């Protein structure tokens, strides 16, 4: 692995529309990749989307439409019809989950919430590729194993460690930037879990500590760049 590696968490406050995905991608390229960093990118949902998805879970068709529209608009801006088709497939799955929302099933709630990050990851990876960054999508549900405390799950590091190391290290060695969803994981029963509001920071710091990467950047709309919570990362 390159000696300079960093985990970068992209906050939802930066992701407002299709154009902002390109802005973030350019910022990552110019600030990190062009300066010799190998990066792991942890991405949040688009701004306001998690709040909207909570309303979707409560039964709001209006919020469902808003989420789908914003993501499809972004896909149109970023990519071609293939990307748009992919995002529409996610939208269909979200609509199916919405139909189950009234059952009061907590696993459905986390499933609905997960779409914000899952779609956002696809868009950011596409924007990175479009500006010449070698980037690949990873699946948080395959890498990040949690307990089954839905909506506030904890990452089981013992279960997550080998997956993260075995999948991510070879990519970094090849100068490929993995892009993974923050905020979500899956329980040992294979159900999607979420890590609590703002949980993308937790994902980023957990991945950094498992990889032994001690530079974590939490980029967001607030001035400057914050480094990670030292509770999770030593020498952040
Ligand atoms: N999208 C989630 C939230 O709004 C997680 C995050 O942004 O860190 O809480
Ligand atoms: Mg946040």
Short mmCIF file of N, CA, C and O in Angstrom, two decimals, residues 68-134:
data_model
loop_
_atom_site.label_atom_id
_atom_site.label_comp_id
_atom_site.label_asym_id
_atom_site.label_seq_id
_atom_site.Cartn_x
_atom_site.Cartn_y
_atom_site.Cartn_z
N UNK A 68 -36.94 10.14 -4.81
CA UNK A 68 -36.73 9.52 -6.12
C UNK A 68 -36.39 10.59 -7.16
O UNK A 68 -35.45 10.44 -7.95
N UNK A 69 -37.12 11.69 -7.12
CA UNK A 69 -36.89 12.75 -8.10
C UNK A 69 -35.49 13.35 -7.97
O UNK A 69 -34.80 13.56 -8.97
N UNK A 70 -35.10 13.62 -6.73
CA UNK A 70 -33.77 14.24 -6.55
C UNK A 70 -32.65 13.31 -7.02
O UNK A 70 -31.70 13.74 -7.66
N UNK A 71 -32.79 12.05 -6.72
CA UNK A 71 -31.73 11.13 -7.14
C UNK A 71 -31.76 10.88 -8.66
O UNK A 71 -30.70 10.77 -9.28
N UNK A 72 -32.91 10.82 -9.23
CA UNK A 72 -32.95 10.62 -10.68
C UNK A 72 -32.44 11.86 -11.41
O UNK A 72 -31.68 11.76 -12.38
N UNK A 73 -32.79 13.03 -10.91
CA UNK A 73 -32.24 14.27 -11.50
C UNK A 73 -30.72 14.28 -11.44
O UNK A 73 -30.04 14.66 -12.40
N UNK A 74 -30.19 13.88 -10.29
CA UNK A 74 -28.73 13.85 -10.13
C UNK A 74 -28.12 12.85 -11.11
O UNK A 74 -27.09 13.13 -11.73
N UNK A 75 -28.76 11.70 -11.24
CA UNK A 75 -28.25 10.66 -12.17
C UNK A 75 -28.22 11.19 -13.60
O UNK A 75 -27.27 10.97 -14.35
N UNK A 76 -29.26 11.92 -13.97
CA UNK A 76 -29.33 12.50 -15.32
C UNK A 76 -28.19 13.48 -15.53
O UNK A 76 -27.61 13.56 -16.61
N UNK A 77 -27.89 14.24 -14.51
CA UNK A 77 -26.83 15.24 -14.62
C UNK A 77 -25.46 14.58 -14.73
O UNK A 77 -24.60 15.00 -15.51
N UNK A 78 -25.26 13.53 -13.93
CA UNK A 78 -23.93 12.92 -13.82
C UNK A 78 -23.61 11.97 -14.97
O UNK A 78 -22.50 11.93 -15.47
N UNK A 79 -24.59 11.19 -15.36
CA UNK A 79 -24.25 10.08 -16.23
C UNK A 79 -25.09 9.97 -17.48
O UNK A 79 -25.66 10.93 -17.98
N UNK A 80 -25.14 8.75 -17.94
CA UNK A 80 -25.87 8.45 -19.16
C UNK A 80 -27.14 7.67 -18.80
O UNK A 80 -27.49 7.54 -17.63
N UNK A 81 -27.80 7.16 -19.82
CA UNK A 81 -29.06 6.47 -19.56
C UNK A 81 -28.85 5.19 -18.74
O UNK A 81 -29.75 4.74 -18.03
N UNK A 82 -27.65 4.63 -18.83
CA UNK A 82 -27.37 3.42 -18.05
C UNK A 82 -27.40 3.73 -16.54
O UNK A 82 -27.96 2.96 -15.75
N UNK A 83 -26.79 4.85 -16.16
CA UNK A 83 -26.80 5.25 -14.75
C UNK A 83 -28.24 5.54 -14.31
O UNK A 83 -28.68 5.10 -13.26
N UNK A 84 -28.95 6.26 -15.16
CA UNK A 84 -30.35 6.60 -14.83
C UNK A 84 -31.17 5.33 -14.61
O UNK A 84 -31.96 5.23 -13.68
N UNK A 85 -30.93 4.35 -15.47
CA UNK A 85 -31.66 3.08 -15.36
C UNK A 85 -31.34 2.39 -14.02
O UNK A 85 -32.22 1.87 -13.34
N UNK A 86 -30.07 2.43 -13.66
CA UNK A 86 -29.67 1.80 -12.39
C UNK A 86 -30.36 2.48 -11.20
O UNK A 86 -30.83 1.82 -10.28
N UNK A 87 -30.38 3.81 -11.24
CA UNK A 87 -31.00 4.54 -10.12
C UNK A 87 -32.50 4.27 -10.09
O UNK A 87 -33.12 4.15 -9.03
N UNK A 88 -33.09 4.13 -11.25
CA UNK A 88 -34.53 3.81 -11.30
C UNK A 88 -34.80 2.43 -10.71
O UNK A 88 -35.85 2.21 -10.09
N UNK A 89 -33.86 1.53 -10.88
CA UNK A 89 -34.02 0.20 -10.27
C UNK A 89 -34.01 0.30 -8.73
O UNK A 89 -34.78 -0.37 -8.06
N UNK A 90 -33.12 1.14 -8.22
CA UNK A 90 -33.14 1.39 -6.77
C UNK A 90 -34.48 1.98 -6.35
O UNK A 90 -35.02 1.65 -5.31
N UNK A 91 -34.99 2.90 -7.17
CA UNK A 91 -36.26 3.56 -6.84
C UNK A 91 -37.39 2.53 -6.75
O UNK A 91 -38.24 2.61 -5.86
N UNK A 92 -37.37 1.57 -7.65
CA UNK A 92 -38.41 0.53 -7.63
C UNK A 92 -38.31 -0.28 -6.33
O UNK A 92 -39.32 -0.58 -5.68
N UNK A 93 -37.08 -0.57 -5.94
CA UNK A 93 -36.89 -1.33 -4.68
C UNK A 93 -37.34 -0.51 -3.47
O UNK A 93 -37.93 -1.04 -2.53
N UNK A 94 -37.04 0.79 -3.53
CA UNK A 94 -37.48 1.66 -2.42
C UNK A 94 -39.01 1.71 -2.37
O UNK A 94 -39.60 1.66 -1.29
N UNK A 95 -39.63 1.75 -3.53
CA UNK A 95 -41.10 1.77 -3.55
C UNK A 95 -41.69 0.48 -2.98
O UNK A 95 -42.70 0.51 -2.27
N UNK A 96 -41.04 -0.63 -3.25
CA UNK A 96 -41.51 -1.90 -2.66
C UNK A 96 -41.37 -1.88 -1.14
O UNK A 96 -42.25 -2.35 -0.42
N UNK A 97 -40.26 -1.33 -0.67
CA UNK A 97 -40.05 -1.24 0.78
C UNK A 97 -41.10 -0.32 1.41
O UNK A 97 -41.63 -0.61 2.49
N UNK A 98 -41.42 0.75 0.71
CA UNK A 98 -42.42 1.71 1.20
C UNK A 98 -43.77 1.02 1.41
O UNK A 98 -44.48 1.30 2.37
N UNK A 99 -44.09 0.09 0.54
CA UNK A 99 -45.37 -0.62 0.67
C UNK A 99 -45.42 -1.48 1.92
O UNK A 99 -46.50 -1.83 2.40
N UNK A 100 -44.25 -1.82 2.45
CA UNK A 100 -44.19 -2.64 3.67
C UNK A 100 -44.02 -1.79 4.93
O UNK A 100 -43.97 -2.31 6.04
N UNK A 101 -43.93 -0.46 4.71
CA UNK A 101 -43.56 0.42 5.83
C UNK A 101 -44.58 0.40 6.96
O UNK A 101 -44.25 0.63 8.10
N UNK A 102 -45.81 0.12 6.64
CA UNK A 102 -46.87 0.24 7.64
C UNK A 102 -46.95 -0.97 8.56
O UNK A 102 -47.73 -1.01 9.48
N UNK A 103 -46.13 -1.95 8.30
CA UNK A 103 -46.16 -3.15 9.13
C UNK A 103 -45.46 -2.93 10.47
O UNK A 103 -45.50 -3.78 11.34
N UNK A 104 -44.82 -1.75 10.61
CA UNK A 104 -44.15 -1.45 11.88
C UNK A 104 -42.91 -2.30 12.11
O UNK A 104 -42.42 -2.42 13.22
N UNK A 105 -42.40 -2.85 11.05
CA UNK A 105 -41.25 -3.74 11.16
C UNK A 105 -39.96 -2.92 11.14
O UNK A 105 -39.67 -2.22 10.19
N UNK A 106 -39.19 -3.03 12.19
CA UNK A 106 -37.98 -2.22 12.34
C UNK A 106 -36.94 -2.53 11.24
O UNK A 106 -36.17 -1.67 10.84
N UNK A 107 -36.95 -3.75 10.74
CA UNK A 107 -35.98 -4.08 9.67
C UNK A 107 -36.35 -3.34 8.39
O UNK A 107 -35.48 -2.98 7.60
N UNK A 108 -37.64 -3.07 8.20
CA UNK A 108 -38.07 -2.31 7.02
C UNK A 108 -37.63 -0.85 7.15
O UNK A 108 -37.25 -0.21 6.19
N UNK A 109 -37.66 -0.35 8.37
CA UNK A 109 -37.22 1.04 8.58
C UNK A 109 -35.76 1.21 8.17
O UNK A 109 -35.41 2.12 7.41
N UNK A 110 -34.90 0.32 8.63
CA UNK A 110 -33.49 0.41 8.25
C UNK A 110 -33.29 0.17 6.76
O UNK A 110 -32.44 0.79 6.13
N UNK A 111 -34.08 -0.73 6.21
CA UNK A 111 -34.00 -0.95 4.76
C UNK A 111 -34.32 0.35 4.01
O UNK A 111 -33.58 0.76 3.11
N UNK A 112 -35.39 1.01 4.40
CA UNK A 112 -35.77 2.27 3.74
C UNK A 112 -34.67 3.33 3.92
O UNK A 112 -34.25 3.98 2.96
N UNK A 113 -34.18 3.47 5.14
CA UNK A 113 -33.13 4.48 5.39
C UNK A 113 -31.87 4.21 4.58
O UNK A 113 -31.17 5.13 4.18
N UNK A 114 -31.60 2.94 4.31
CA UNK A 114 -30.34 2.58 3.62
C UNK A 114 -30.26 3.11 2.19
O UNK A 114 -29.17 3.28 1.65
N UNK A 115 -31.40 3.37 1.58
CA UNK A 115 -31.38 3.78 0.17
C UNK A 115 -30.68 5.12 -0.03
O UNK A 115 -30.09 5.36 -1.09
N UNK A 116 -30.72 6.00 0.95
CA UNK A 116 -30.05 7.30 0.81
C UNK A 116 -28.58 7.13 0.52
O UNK A 116 -28.04 7.71 -0.43
N UNK A 117 -27.91 6.33 1.32
CA UNK A 117 -26.47 6.10 1.14
C UNK A 117 -26.20 5.20 -0.06
O UNK A 117 -25.22 5.40 -0.78
N UNK A 118 -27.05 4.21 -0.27
CA UNK A 118 -26.76 3.26 -1.35
C UNK A 118 -26.80 3.95 -2.72
O UNK A 118 -25.94 3.71 -3.56
N UNK A 119 -27.77 4.81 -2.90
CA UNK A 119 -27.85 5.50 -4.19
C UNK A 119 -26.74 6.55 -4.30
O UNK A 119 -26.10 6.70 -5.35
N UNK A 120 -26.49 7.23 -3.21
CA UNK A 120 -25.46 8.27 -3.20
C UNK A 120 -24.10 7.70 -3.59
O UNK A 120 -23.33 8.31 -4.35
N UNK A 121 -23.81 6.51 -3.10
CA UNK A 121 -22.54 5.85 -3.43
C UNK A 121 -22.40 5.61 -4.93
O UNK A 121 -21.33 5.84 -5.52
N UNK A 122 -23.46 5.16 -5.56
CA UNK A 122 -23.42 4.90 -7.00
C UNK A 122 -23.13 6.19 -7.75
O UNK A 122 -22.30 6.24 -8.67
N UNK A 123 -23.77 7.27 -7.33
CA UNK A 123 -23.59 8.56 -8.01
C UNK A 123 -22.18 9.10 -7.84
O UNK A 123 -21.57 9.59 -8.80
N UNK A 124 -21.66 9.01 -6.63
CA UNK A 124 -20.30 9.55 -6.41
C UNK A 124 -19.27 8.72 -7.17
O UNK A 124 -18.33 9.29 -7.76
N UNK A 125 -19.43 7.42 -7.19
CA UNK A 125 -18.47 6.58 -7.93
C UNK A 125 -18.48 6.94 -9.41
O UNK A 125 -17.43 7.04 -10.05
N UNK A 126 -19.66 7.17 -9.93
CA UNK A 126 -19.79 7.54 -11.34
C UNK A 126 -19.14 8.90 -11.62
O UNK A 126 -18.44 9.07 -12.61
N UNK A 127 -19.37 9.84 -10.72
CA UNK A 127 -18.77 11.18 -10.91
C UNK A 127 -17.25 11.09 -10.85
O UNK A 127 -16.55 11.74 -11.64
N UNK A 128 -16.72 10.29 -9.94
CA UNK A 128 -15.27 10.11 -9.84
C UNK A 128 -14.72 9.51 -11.13
O UNK A 128 -13.73 9.99 -11.68
N UNK A 129 -15.37 8.47 -11.60
CA UNK A 129 -14.91 7.81 -12.83
C UNK A 129 -14.94 8.79 -14.00
O UNK A 129 -14.02 8.81 -14.83
N UNK A 130 -15.98 9.60 -14.05
CA UNK A 130 -16.15 10.54 -15.17
C UNK A 130 -15.02 11.58 -15.22
O UNK A 130 -14.69 12.09 -16.28
N UNK A 131 -14.43 11.89 -14.07
CA UNK A 131 -13.34 12.86 -14.08
C UNK A 131 -11.97 12.18 -14.03
O UNK A 131 -10.94 12.80 -13.74
N UNK A 132 -11.97 10.88 -14.28
CA UNK A 132 -10.69 10.19 -14.46
C UNK A 132 -10.09 9.54 -13.22
O UNK A 132 -8.94 9.13 -13.23
N UNK A 133 -10.87 9.44 -12.16
CA UNK A 133 -10.38 8.75 -10.96
C UNK A 133 -10.79 7.28 -11.04
O UNK A 133 -11.95 6.97 -11.33
N UNK A 134 -9.83 6.39 -10.80
CA UNK A 134 -10.16 4.98 -10.78
C UNK A 134 -10.88 4.67 -9.47
O UNK A 134 -10.28 4.70 -8.39
#
